[in-house]
Tab-separated table of C-alpha atoms in Angstrom:
chain	number	residue	atom	x	y	z
A	1385	MET	CA	121.279	85.465	67.516
A	1386	ILE	CA	123.020	86.452	70.689
A	1387	VAL	CA	121.726	89.959	71.474
A	1388	LYS	CA	123.754	92.268	73.702
A	1389	ALA	CA	122.849	95.870	74.424
A	1390	SER	CA	123.836	98.940	76.390
A	1391	GLN	CA	122.778	102.545	76.893
A	1392	ARG	CA	125.608	104.888	76.056
A	1393	SER	CA	126.845	108.295	74.980
A	1394	GLY	CA	129.892	109.091	72.860
A	1395	ALA	CA	128.309	109.632	69.448
A	1396	VAL	CA	131.535	110.243	67.534
A	1397	ALA	CA	133.470	107.440	69.236
A	1398	LEU	CA	130.675	104.949	68.546
A	1399	ALA	CA	130.408	105.993	64.900
A	1400	ASP	CA	134.207	105.662	64.544
A	1401	HIS	CA	134.082	102.166	66.026
A	1402	LEU	CA	131.193	101.011	63.852
A	1403	MET	CA	132.755	102.375	60.640
A	1404	ASN	CA	136.191	100.894	61.415
A	1405	ASP	CA	137.261	99.077	58.238
A	1406	ARG	CA	140.778	98.377	59.510
A	1407	ASP	CA	139.699	95.643	61.935
A	1408	ASN	CA	136.814	94.356	59.784
A	1409	ASP	CA	136.925	92.786	56.328
A	1410	HIS	CA	133.752	94.605	55.314
A	1411	VAL	CA	131.628	97.359	56.862
A	1412	GLU	CA	128.256	98.291	55.375
A	1413	VAL	CA	125.544	100.622	56.638
A	1414	ILE	CA	122.380	98.874	55.479
A	1415	GLU	CA	119.858	101.239	57.053
A	1416	ILE	CA	119.645	104.784	58.440
A	1417	ASP	CA	116.110	105.808	59.238
A	1418	GLY	CA	114.532	108.731	61.079
A	1419	PHE	CA	117.568	111.054	60.999
A	1420	MET	CA	117.967	114.221	58.926
A	1421	GLU	CA	121.552	113.204	58.152
A	1422	ASN	CA	122.239	110.277	55.842
A	1423	ASP	CA	125.682	109.265	57.136
A	1424	LEU	CA	126.429	107.563	60.451
A	1425	HIS	CA	128.584	110.280	62.015
A	1426	GLY	CA	126.087	112.974	61.122
A	1427	ALA	CA	123.150	110.909	62.409
A	1428	PHE	CA	124.762	110.244	65.787
A	1429	LYS	CA	125.836	113.904	66.114
A	1430	GLU	CA	122.219	114.843	65.410
A	1431	ALA	CA	121.045	112.546	68.227
A	1432	HIS	CA	123.630	114.126	70.531
A	1433	ALA	CA	122.488	117.660	69.652
A	1434	ILE	CA	118.844	116.812	70.387
A	1435	SER	CA	119.812	115.219	73.715
A	1436	LYS	CA	121.279	118.581	74.833
A	1437	ALA	CA	117.718	119.810	75.319
A	1438	THR	CA	117.183	117.073	77.915
A	1439	GLN	CA	119.014	115.851	81.006
A	1440	CYS	CA	119.796	112.486	79.391
A	1441	LYS	CA	123.473	111.571	79.224
A	1442	GLN	CA	123.223	108.105	77.661
A	1443	PHE	CA	121.116	109.107	74.656
A	1444	LEU	CA	121.948	106.105	72.433
A	1445	PHE	CA	120.863	102.463	72.713
A	1446	SER	CA	123.430	100.202	71.050
A	1447	VAL	CA	122.735	96.528	70.263
A	1448	SER	CA	124.973	93.846	68.764
A	1449	LEU	CA	123.357	90.986	66.807
A	1450	ASN	CA	125.547	87.866	66.640
A	1451	PRO	CA	124.404	84.727	64.759
A	1452	PRO	CA	125.996	81.335	65.554
A	1453	GLU	CA	129.520	80.877	64.251
A	1454	GLN	CA	128.625	78.749	61.216
A	1455	ALA	CA	125.434	80.642	60.309
A	1456	VAL	CA	125.326	83.332	57.616
A	1457	ALA	CA	122.584	85.867	58.313
A	1458	THR	CA	121.253	88.067	55.506
A	1459	ASP	CA	120.616	91.806	55.646
A	1460	ASP	CA	116.896	91.088	55.974
A	1461	ASP	CA	117.635	88.773	58.911
A	1462	PHE	CA	119.398	91.634	60.675
A	1463	ARG	CA	116.588	94.066	59.834
A	1464	ASP	CA	114.050	91.627	61.235
A	1465	ALA	CA	116.115	91.150	64.394
A	1466	ALA	CA	116.409	94.924	64.850
A	1467	ASP	CA	112.624	95.307	64.472
A	1468	ARG	CA	112.080	92.670	67.165
A	1469	VAL	CA	114.484	94.449	69.494
A	1470	ALA	CA	112.733	97.773	68.952
A	1471	ASN	CA	109.319	96.224	69.627
A	1472	ALA	CA	110.576	94.501	72.770
A	1473	VAL	CA	112.064	97.606	74.400
A	1474	GLY	CA	109.681	100.275	73.090
A	1475	LEU	CA	111.839	102.028	70.480
A	1476	ASN	CA	109.639	101.245	67.461
A	1477	ASP	CA	109.367	104.762	66.060
A	1478	GLN	CA	112.808	106.012	67.076
A	1479	PRO	CA	115.557	106.998	64.608
A	1480	HIS	CA	118.025	104.163	64.139
A	1481	ALA	CA	120.852	102.770	62.065
A	1482	ILE	CA	121.977	99.211	61.231
A	1483	ILE	CA	125.589	98.423	60.362
A	1484	VAL	CA	126.848	95.001	59.213
A	1485	HIS	CA	130.394	93.811	59.948
A	1486	GLU	CA	132.204	90.882	58.332
A	1487	LYS	CA	135.390	89.552	59.891
A	1488	ASN	CA	137.205	86.194	59.897
A	1489	GLY	CA	134.423	84.526	57.953
A	1490	ARG	CA	131.704	85.642	60.360
A	1491	ARG	CA	128.919	88.153	59.838
A	1492	HIS	CA	127.295	90.167	62.607
A	1493	ALA	CA	125.485	93.483	62.914
A	1494	HIS	CA	125.063	96.498	65.172
A	1495	ALA	CA	121.833	98.463	65.566
A	1496	VAL	CA	121.741	101.844	67.295
A	1497	TRP	CA	118.687	103.874	68.314
A	1498	SER	CA	118.271	107.400	69.606
A	1499	ARG	CA	116.522	107.267	72.992
A	1500	ILE	CA	115.241	110.849	72.803
A	1501	ASP	CA	111.528	111.228	72.104
A	1502	VAL	CA	111.398	114.539	70.199
A	1503	ASN	CA	107.680	114.999	70.891
A	1504	GLU	CA	108.115	114.785	74.661
A	1505	MET	CA	111.741	115.970	74.662
A	1506	LYS	CA	112.775	113.311	77.137
A	1507	ALA	CA	114.589	109.983	77.040
A	1508	ILE	CA	112.562	106.804	76.625
A	1509	ASN	CA	112.960	104.581	79.671
A	1510	LEU	CA	114.130	101.019	78.956
A	1511	PRO	CA	113.276	98.953	82.048
A	1512	HIS	CA	114.470	95.338	82.216
A	1513	PHE	CA	115.777	95.499	78.639
A	1514	LYS	CA	118.280	92.690	79.233
A	1515	ASN	CA	115.537	90.209	80.158
A	1516	ARG	CA	113.430	91.288	77.199
A	1517	LEU	CA	116.310	90.946	74.775
A	1518	ARG	CA	117.109	87.499	76.134
A	1519	ASP	CA	113.626	86.402	75.040
A	1520	VAL	CA	114.137	88.033	71.628
A	1521	SER	CA	117.446	86.194	71.255
A	1522	ARG	CA	115.850	82.864	72.158
A	1523	ASP	CA	113.053	83.332	69.603
A	1524	LEU	CA	115.559	84.235	66.891
A	1525	PHE	CA	117.500	81.016	67.512
A	1526	LEU	CA	114.342	78.930	67.383
A	1527	ASP	CA	112.864	80.689	64.337
A	1528	HIS	CA	116.091	80.162	62.366
A	1529	GLY	CA	116.419	76.559	63.538
A	1530	TRP	CA	119.743	77.202	65.245
A	1531	ALA	CA	120.691	75.091	68.270
A	1532	LEU	CA	119.977	76.990	71.475
A	1533	PRO	CA	122.979	77.868	73.654
A	1534	ASP	CA	122.714	76.597	77.239
A	1535	GLY	CA	122.076	80.097	78.558
A	1536	LEU	CA	118.984	80.553	76.371
A	1537	ALA	CA	117.384	77.107	76.652
A	1538	THR	CA	114.291	77.228	78.839
A	1539	TYR	CA	115.426	74.258	80.886
A	1540	GLY	CA	119.102	75.190	80.694
A	1541	ASN	CA	119.789	71.974	78.718
A	1542	LYS	CA	119.553	69.829	81.817
A	1543	SER	CA	116.954	67.668	83.517
A	1544	PRO	CA	114.403	69.493	85.694
A	1545	LEU	CA	115.101	66.816	88.283
A	1546	ASN	CA	118.491	68.477	88.765
A	1547	PHE	CA	117.037	71.948	89.193
A	1548	THR	CA	117.445	74.088	92.265
A	1549	LEU	CA	114.235	75.459	93.773
A	1550	GLU	CA	114.816	78.814	92.032
A	1551	GLU	CA	115.393	77.119	88.662
A	1552	TRP	CA	112.263	75.007	89.120
A	1553	GLN	CA	110.151	78.078	89.851
A	1554	GLN	CA	111.663	79.964	86.921
A	1555	ALA	CA	111.030	77.086	84.505
A	1556	LYS	CA	107.469	76.780	85.827
A	1557	ARG	CA	106.817	80.391	84.828
A	1558	GLN	CA	107.958	79.757	81.246
A	1559	ASP	CA	106.197	77.741	78.564
A	1560	LEU	CA	108.514	75.313	76.795
A	1561	ASP	CA	108.559	76.017	73.079
A	1562	PRO	CA	107.788	72.913	70.933
A	1563	ARG	CA	110.750	73.816	68.733
A	1564	GLU	CA	113.002	73.521	71.765
A	1565	ILE	CA	111.549	70.107	72.653
A	1566	LYS	CA	112.297	68.957	69.130
A	1567	GLN	CA	115.892	70.120	69.452
A	1568	VAL	CA	116.264	68.063	72.644
A	1569	PHE	CA	115.042	64.873	70.981
A	1570	GLN	CA	117.022	65.405	67.791
A	1571	ASP	CA	120.195	66.154	69.724
A	1572	ALA	CA	119.761	63.007	71.838
A	1573	TRP	CA	119.092	60.964	68.683
A	1574	ASN	CA	122.194	62.270	66.907
A	1575	ARG	CA	124.395	61.646	69.971
A	1576	SER	CA	123.349	58.002	70.438
A	1577	ASP	CA	123.847	54.782	68.547
A	1578	ASN	CA	121.653	52.347	70.510
A	1579	GLN	CA	118.774	52.197	72.957
A	1580	THR	CA	120.913	52.576	76.093
A	1581	SER	CA	122.800	55.655	74.938
A	1582	PHE	CA	119.575	57.249	73.622
A	1583	ARG	CA	117.837	56.588	76.935
A	1584	ASN	CA	120.720	58.134	78.870
A	1585	ALA	CA	120.847	61.161	76.569
A	1586	LEU	CA	117.141	61.803	77.087
A	1587	GLU	CA	117.335	61.427	80.861
A	1588	GLU	CA	120.087	64.067	80.964
A	1589	ARG	CA	117.460	66.483	79.704
A	1590	GLY	CA	114.538	65.295	81.818
A	1591	TYR	CA	112.824	62.811	79.467
A	1592	PHE	CA	112.347	59.119	80.264
A	1593	LEU	CA	112.161	56.415	77.618
A	1594	ALA	CA	109.215	54.036	77.946
A	1595	ARG	CA	107.233	51.362	76.119
A	1596	GLY	CA	104.163	52.819	74.457
A	1597	ASP	CA	100.684	51.314	74.470
A	1598	ARG	CA	101.192	50.093	70.904
A	1599	ARG	CA	104.613	48.635	71.693
A	1600	GLY	CA	106.415	51.612	70.228
A	1601	PHE	CA	108.942	53.972	71.791
A	1602	VAL	CA	107.746	57.025	73.732
A	1603	ALA	CA	109.279	59.394	76.296
A	1604	LEU	CA	107.692	61.038	79.333
A	1605	ASP	CA	108.660	64.412	80.745
A	1606	VAL	CA	108.458	65.303	84.430
A	1607	ASP	CA	104.887	66.591	83.949
A	1608	GLY	CA	103.734	63.207	82.642
A	1609	ASN	CA	103.355	64.339	79.009
A	1610	VAL	CA	103.967	61.541	76.517
A	1611	HIS	CA	106.120	62.202	73.430
A	1612	ALA	CA	106.310	59.806	70.478
A	1613	ILE	CA	109.951	59.263	69.574
A	1614	ALA	CA	109.424	59.099	65.796
A	1615	LYS	CA	107.446	62.352	65.785
A	1616	TRP	CA	109.804	64.418	67.920
A	1617	THR	CA	113.046	63.145	66.371
A	1618	GLY	CA	111.682	63.518	62.835
A	1619	VAL	CA	112.752	59.945	62.059
A	1620	LYS	CA	110.656	57.216	60.425
A	1621	THR	CA	109.256	54.519	62.711
A	1622	LYS	CA	111.201	51.771	60.976
A	1623	ASP	CA	114.449	53.702	61.490
A	1624	VAL	CA	113.618	54.113	65.184
A	1625	LYS	CA	113.129	50.358	65.499
A	1626	PHE	CA	116.329	49.659	63.578
A	1627	LYS	CA	118.413	51.855	65.882
A	1628	LEU	CA	116.705	51.189	69.220
A	1629	GLY	CA	115.613	47.597	68.747
A	1630	SER	CA	112.676	46.210	70.743
A	1631	PRO	CA	110.923	48.268	73.468
A	1632	GLU	CA	109.906	45.148	75.424
A	1633	ALA	CA	112.603	45.610	78.074
A	1634	LEU	CA	111.482	49.171	78.797
A	1635	PRO	CA	108.967	50.000	81.560
A	1636	SER	CA	105.446	50.845	80.506
A	1637	ILE	CA	104.066	54.379	80.562
A	1638	GLU	CA	102.350	53.696	83.898
A	1639	GLN	CA	105.511	52.253	85.439
A	1640	THR	CA	107.570	55.194	84.192
A	1641	GLU	CA	105.010	57.611	85.654
A	1642	GLN	CA	105.424	55.994	89.048
A	1643	GLN	CA	109.224	56.131	88.823
A	1644	VAL	CA	109.217	59.809	87.862
A	1645	ARG	CA	106.639	60.574	90.548
A	1646	ALA	CA	108.916	59.040	93.161
A	1647	LYS	CA	111.869	61.100	91.915
A	1648	ILE	CA	109.831	64.307	91.956
A	1649	SER	CA	108.534	63.569	95.441
A	1650	SER	CA	112.108	63.156	96.671
A	1651	GLN	CA	113.188	66.345	94.925
A	1652	MET	CA	110.251	68.289	96.340
A	1653	ARG	CA	111.215	67.241	99.863
A	1654	VAL	CA	114.616	68.777	99.184
A	1655	PHE	CA	112.901	71.936	97.895
A	1656	ILE	CA	110.774	72.114	101.048
A	1657	SER	CA	113.808	71.766	103.263
A	1658	LYS	CA	115.753	74.374	101.323
A	1659	ALA	CA	112.811	76.769	101.317
A	1660	LYS	CA	112.457	76.477	105.082
A	1661	GLU	CA	116.171	77.091	105.530
A	1662	ARG	CA	116.049	80.103	103.236
A	1663	HIS	CA	113.013	81.530	104.996
A	1664	SER	CA	114.753	81.176	108.332
A	1665	THR	CA	117.854	82.850	106.919
A	1666	GLU	CA	115.763	85.702	105.488
A	1667	MET	CA	114.098	86.296	108.845
A	1668	HIS	CA	117.332	86.171	110.849
A	1669	PRO	CA	118.459	89.769	110.115
A	1670	LEU	CA	114.981	91.046	110.972
A	1671	ARG	CA	114.944	89.131	114.242
A	1672	GLU	CA	118.363	90.559	115.084
A	1673	GLU	CA	117.108	94.022	114.192
A	1674	VAL	CA	114.160	93.551	116.561
A	1675	THR	CA	116.481	92.509	119.385
A	1676	SER	CA	118.801	95.442	118.733
A	1677	MET	CA	115.920	97.895	118.516
A	1678	VAL	CA	114.316	96.675	121.754
A	1679	GLN	CA	117.629	97.025	123.570
A	1680	ALA	CA	118.187	100.510	122.163
A	1681	HIS	CA	114.675	101.592	123.098
A	1682	ARG	CA	115.123	100.295	126.633
A	1683	GLN	CA	118.367	102.221	126.965
A	1684	GLU	CA	116.712	105.391	125.684
A	1685	ARG	CA	113.853	105.060	128.178
A	1686	LYS	CA	116.265	104.314	131.000
A	1687	ALA	CA	118.402	107.341	130.124
A	1688	LEU	CA	115.315	109.549	129.968
A	1689	LYS	CA	114.074	108.303	133.313
A	1690	GLN	CA	117.444	108.861	134.986
A	1691	GLY	CA	117.719	112.324	133.470
A	1692	GLN	CA	114.239	113.251	134.608
A	1693	LEU	CA	114.940	111.990	138.154
A	1694	ARG	CA	118.094	114.071	138.367
A	1695	ARG	CA	116.295	117.113	137.056
A	1696	TRP	CA	113.349	116.529	139.418
A	1697	ALA	CA	115.733	116.350	142.367
A	1698	ASP	CA	117.478	119.560	141.315
A	1699	GLU	CA	114.184	121.386	140.752
A	1700	THR	CA	112.739	120.116	144.049
A	1701	LYS	CA	115.812	121.347	145.875
A	1702	ALA	CA	115.525	124.727	144.193
A	1703	ARG	CA	111.853	125.011	145.160
A	1704	SER	CA	112.637	123.944	148.738
A	1705	ASN	CA	115.325	126.607	149.027
A	1706	ARG	CA	112.695	129.280	148.430
A	1707	LEU	CA	111.169	128.559	151.861
A	1708	ASN	CA	113.040	130.415	154.627
A	1709	GLY	CA	113.604	128.895	158.019
A	1710	GLY	CA	114.021	130.266	161.505
A	1711	LEU	CA	112.925	133.800	162.358
A	1712	ARG	CA	112.624	134.768	158.669
A	1713	GLY	CA	110.415	131.808	158.058
A	1714	LEU	CA	108.194	132.795	160.956
A	1715	LEU	CA	107.955	136.292	159.520
A	1716	ASP	CA	106.994	134.845	156.111
A	1717	LYS	CA	104.163	132.884	157.712
A	1718	VAL	CA	102.853	135.995	159.431
A	1719	THR	CA	102.993	138.027	156.208
A	1720	GLY	CA	101.611	135.161	154.081
A	1721	LYS	CA	104.689	134.999	151.864
A	1722	SER	CA	105.432	131.359	152.712
A	1723	LYS	CA	101.932	130.321	151.609
A	1724	ALA	CA	102.382	132.062	148.299
A	1725	THR	CA	105.751	130.388	147.867
A	1726	ARG	CA	104.326	126.925	148.571
A	1727	GLN	CA	101.526	127.513	146.080
A	1728	GLN	CA	104.081	128.588	143.474
A	1729	ASN	CA	106.159	125.473	144.197
A	1730	GLU	CA	103.094	123.243	143.808
A	1731	ARG	CA	102.223	124.833	140.477
A	1732	GLU	CA	105.768	124.420	139.206
A	1733	ALA	CA	105.952	120.830	140.466
A	1734	LEU	CA	102.696	119.958	138.688
A	1735	LYS	CA	103.923	121.641	135.520
A	1736	ALA	CA	107.240	119.764	135.730
A	1737	ALA	CA	105.420	116.454	136.236
A	1738	LYS	CA	103.280	117.100	133.149
A	1739	ARG	CA	106.377	118.083	131.193
A	1740	ASP	CA	108.139	114.850	132.151
A	1741	GLN	CA	105.079	112.800	131.235
A	1742	GLN	CA	104.856	114.515	127.844
A	1743	GLN	CA	108.511	113.708	127.204
A	1744	ARG	CA	107.907	110.067	128.083
A	1745	ASP	CA	104.795	109.973	125.895
A	1746	TYR	CA	106.698	111.524	122.969
A	1747	MET	CA	109.502	108.997	123.295
A	1748	VAL	CA	107.023	106.107	123.405
A	1749	ARG	CA	105.213	107.358	120.296
A	1750	GLU	CA	108.423	107.785	118.301
A	1751	GLN	CA	109.723	104.381	119.372
A	1752	MET	CA	106.400	102.777	118.483
A	1753	LYS	CA	106.551	104.343	115.005
A	1754	GLU	CA	110.031	102.921	114.516
A	1755	ARG	CA	108.983	99.523	115.827
A	1756	GLN	CA	105.863	99.478	113.655
A	1757	ARG	CA	107.906	100.222	110.539
A	1758	LEU	CA	110.107	97.265	111.355
A	1759	GLN	CA	107.055	95.126	112.080
A	1760	ASP	CA	105.605	96.069	108.685
A	1761	ARG	CA	108.764	94.733	107.058
A	1762	ILE	CA	108.466	91.540	109.079
A	1763	ALA	CA	104.800	91.187	108.111
A	1764	LYS	CA	105.594	91.664	104.407
A	1765	MET	CA	108.352	89.074	104.649
A	1766	LYS	CA	105.953	86.622	106.287
A	1767	VAL	CA	103.329	87.231	103.599
A	1768	LYS	CA	105.920	86.650	100.858
A	1769	GLN	CA	107.202	83.485	102.499
A	1770	ARG	CA	103.675	82.214	103.104
A	1771	ALA	CA	102.859	82.744	99.414
A	1772	GLU	CA	106.017	80.865	98.426
A	1773	ARG	CA	105.090	77.963	100.683
A	1774	GLN	CA	101.550	77.886	99.313
A	1775	ASN	CA	102.807	77.969	95.716
A	1776	LEU	CA	105.284	75.179	96.389
A	1777	ALA	CA	102.635	73.083	98.131
A	1778	ARG	CA	100.269	73.699	95.216
A	1779	ASP	CA	102.985	72.688	92.740
A	1780	ILE	CA	103.640	69.457	94.605
A	1781	THR	CA	99.969	68.544	94.864
A	1782	SER	CA	99.248	69.487	91.246
A	1783	ILE	CA	102.153	67.520	89.803
A	1784	LEU	CA	101.650	64.420	91.878
A	1785	ARG	CA	97.858	64.417	91.761
A	1786	SER	CA	96.912	65.315	88.225
A	1787	LYS	CA	99.812	64.506	85.909
A	1788	LEU	CA	101.830	61.759	87.506
A	1789	ARG	CA	99.105	59.667	89.083
A	1790	PRO	CA	99.521	55.889	89.165
A	1791	PRO	CA	96.702	53.834	87.596
A	1792	ALA	CA	95.407	52.637	90.970
A	1793	ALA	CA	94.995	56.206	92.147
A	1794	LYS	CA	93.275	57.204	88.908
A	1795	GLN	CA	90.768	54.390	89.360
A	1796	GLN	CA	90.212	55.393	92.983
A	1797	GLN	CA	89.460	58.951	91.907
A	1798	GLN	CA	86.864	57.764	89.425
A	1799	ASN	CA	85.187	55.621	92.091
A	1800	SER	CA	85.543	57.906	95.091
A	1801	PRO	CA	86.496	61.597	95.324
A	1802	VAL	CA	87.441	61.115	98.978
A	1803	GLN	CA	89.967	58.424	98.096
A	1804	SER	CA	91.539	60.783	95.542
A	1805	VAL	CA	92.075	63.477	98.163
A	1806	ARG	CA	93.618	60.970	100.542
A	1807	TRP	CA	96.012	59.743	97.888
A	1808	SER	CA	97.117	63.230	96.859
A	1809	ARG	CA	97.822	64.276	100.435
A	1810	ARG	CA	99.730	61.120	101.237
A	1811	ASP	CA	101.879	61.172	98.124
A	1812	ALA	CA	102.566	64.888	98.116
A	1813	GLY	CA	105.321	64.446	100.655
A	1814	PRO	CA	105.619	66.260	103.975
A	1815	SER	CA	103.142	69.006	104.687
A	1816	PHE	CA	104.289	72.458	103.633
A	1817	ALA	CA	101.161	74.471	104.275
A	1818	PRO	CA	101.674	77.732	106.199
């Protein structure tokens, strides 16, 4: 089922929409649980009233459950789907309702939960619910045996050899469900009428037809895993031979491994190049920010220095003007007033010098704090990029060394560990270590 969800308010409007029998052939409330009220409008109004004791505005979680166009889901199917949704997002014990709509020969359902936890009197947070519901949707398709839409297939219904770097990394983090593999093989089988078309259909999805050790038909994936055609298509061996003919013209498993290894090596070089370009692009704004910050800091220090020089000149002039000249100056020397004035000027000059130094020190400290915060961001970016490079290098080495290793290299590893290391480094493509 395609599962779509949203957090929302509008209790009455939602109940009106869900109970609309003008635009639907049939509307049936198959479950209301956890509410005091036993009708949909009353239940949603109850959820709204409870939410008034909290700061939550979007107090309802509304989910639509849509089976494929030709599938007819039962009430129990919808109940099961709603239970899976609740488990995935953390609404297991919350009041909820399930409403089934029928229109134009199709049957779908809506499930709505109250988000307010009455024990805590606060809304239940639903982080990343779209990603979690995507996984629920995918499992529902596979469990019911429905063909996966492109958006839910783990490999996006295309060959991993056509992946971008991001798609490769995403697929690597997900385990391919055996039911999905079976769908790939069965779809390719149904679309083809001879060996050539079947081979092409498989390669579109990242599987490569080969001659098995017992002269039967097998297919290899990009990880080097071997799949028997009869097993994964669900077709008898004699029917496979009747449709595909003889496997003699196909490359052996070892030859196919080498061909796929060469394709992966070429693709990984592209990944390396793209990763380097992306890392450079990611660092460019930070480098520009460093340049801009350094220039700004220099201007601030220059302005401070010029301001302090002007002030020092003004203060020096003011102190100098305190000393009288001529006959009055001579009288000041006799009375000792000029000495006292010079001592006062020296004290004030020393105090002004310390003040200026403190201002410079303060500016340096504040600028260093700002620069260090920027440097922390740069350091974190470098750590992230280094980890990405290490992961990509590890992926390349792992794939080429352990799963897609030509027979000669396998024999070398058995005879000499050193030879195995040399082979893996040579065939892993250009170095991508940090």
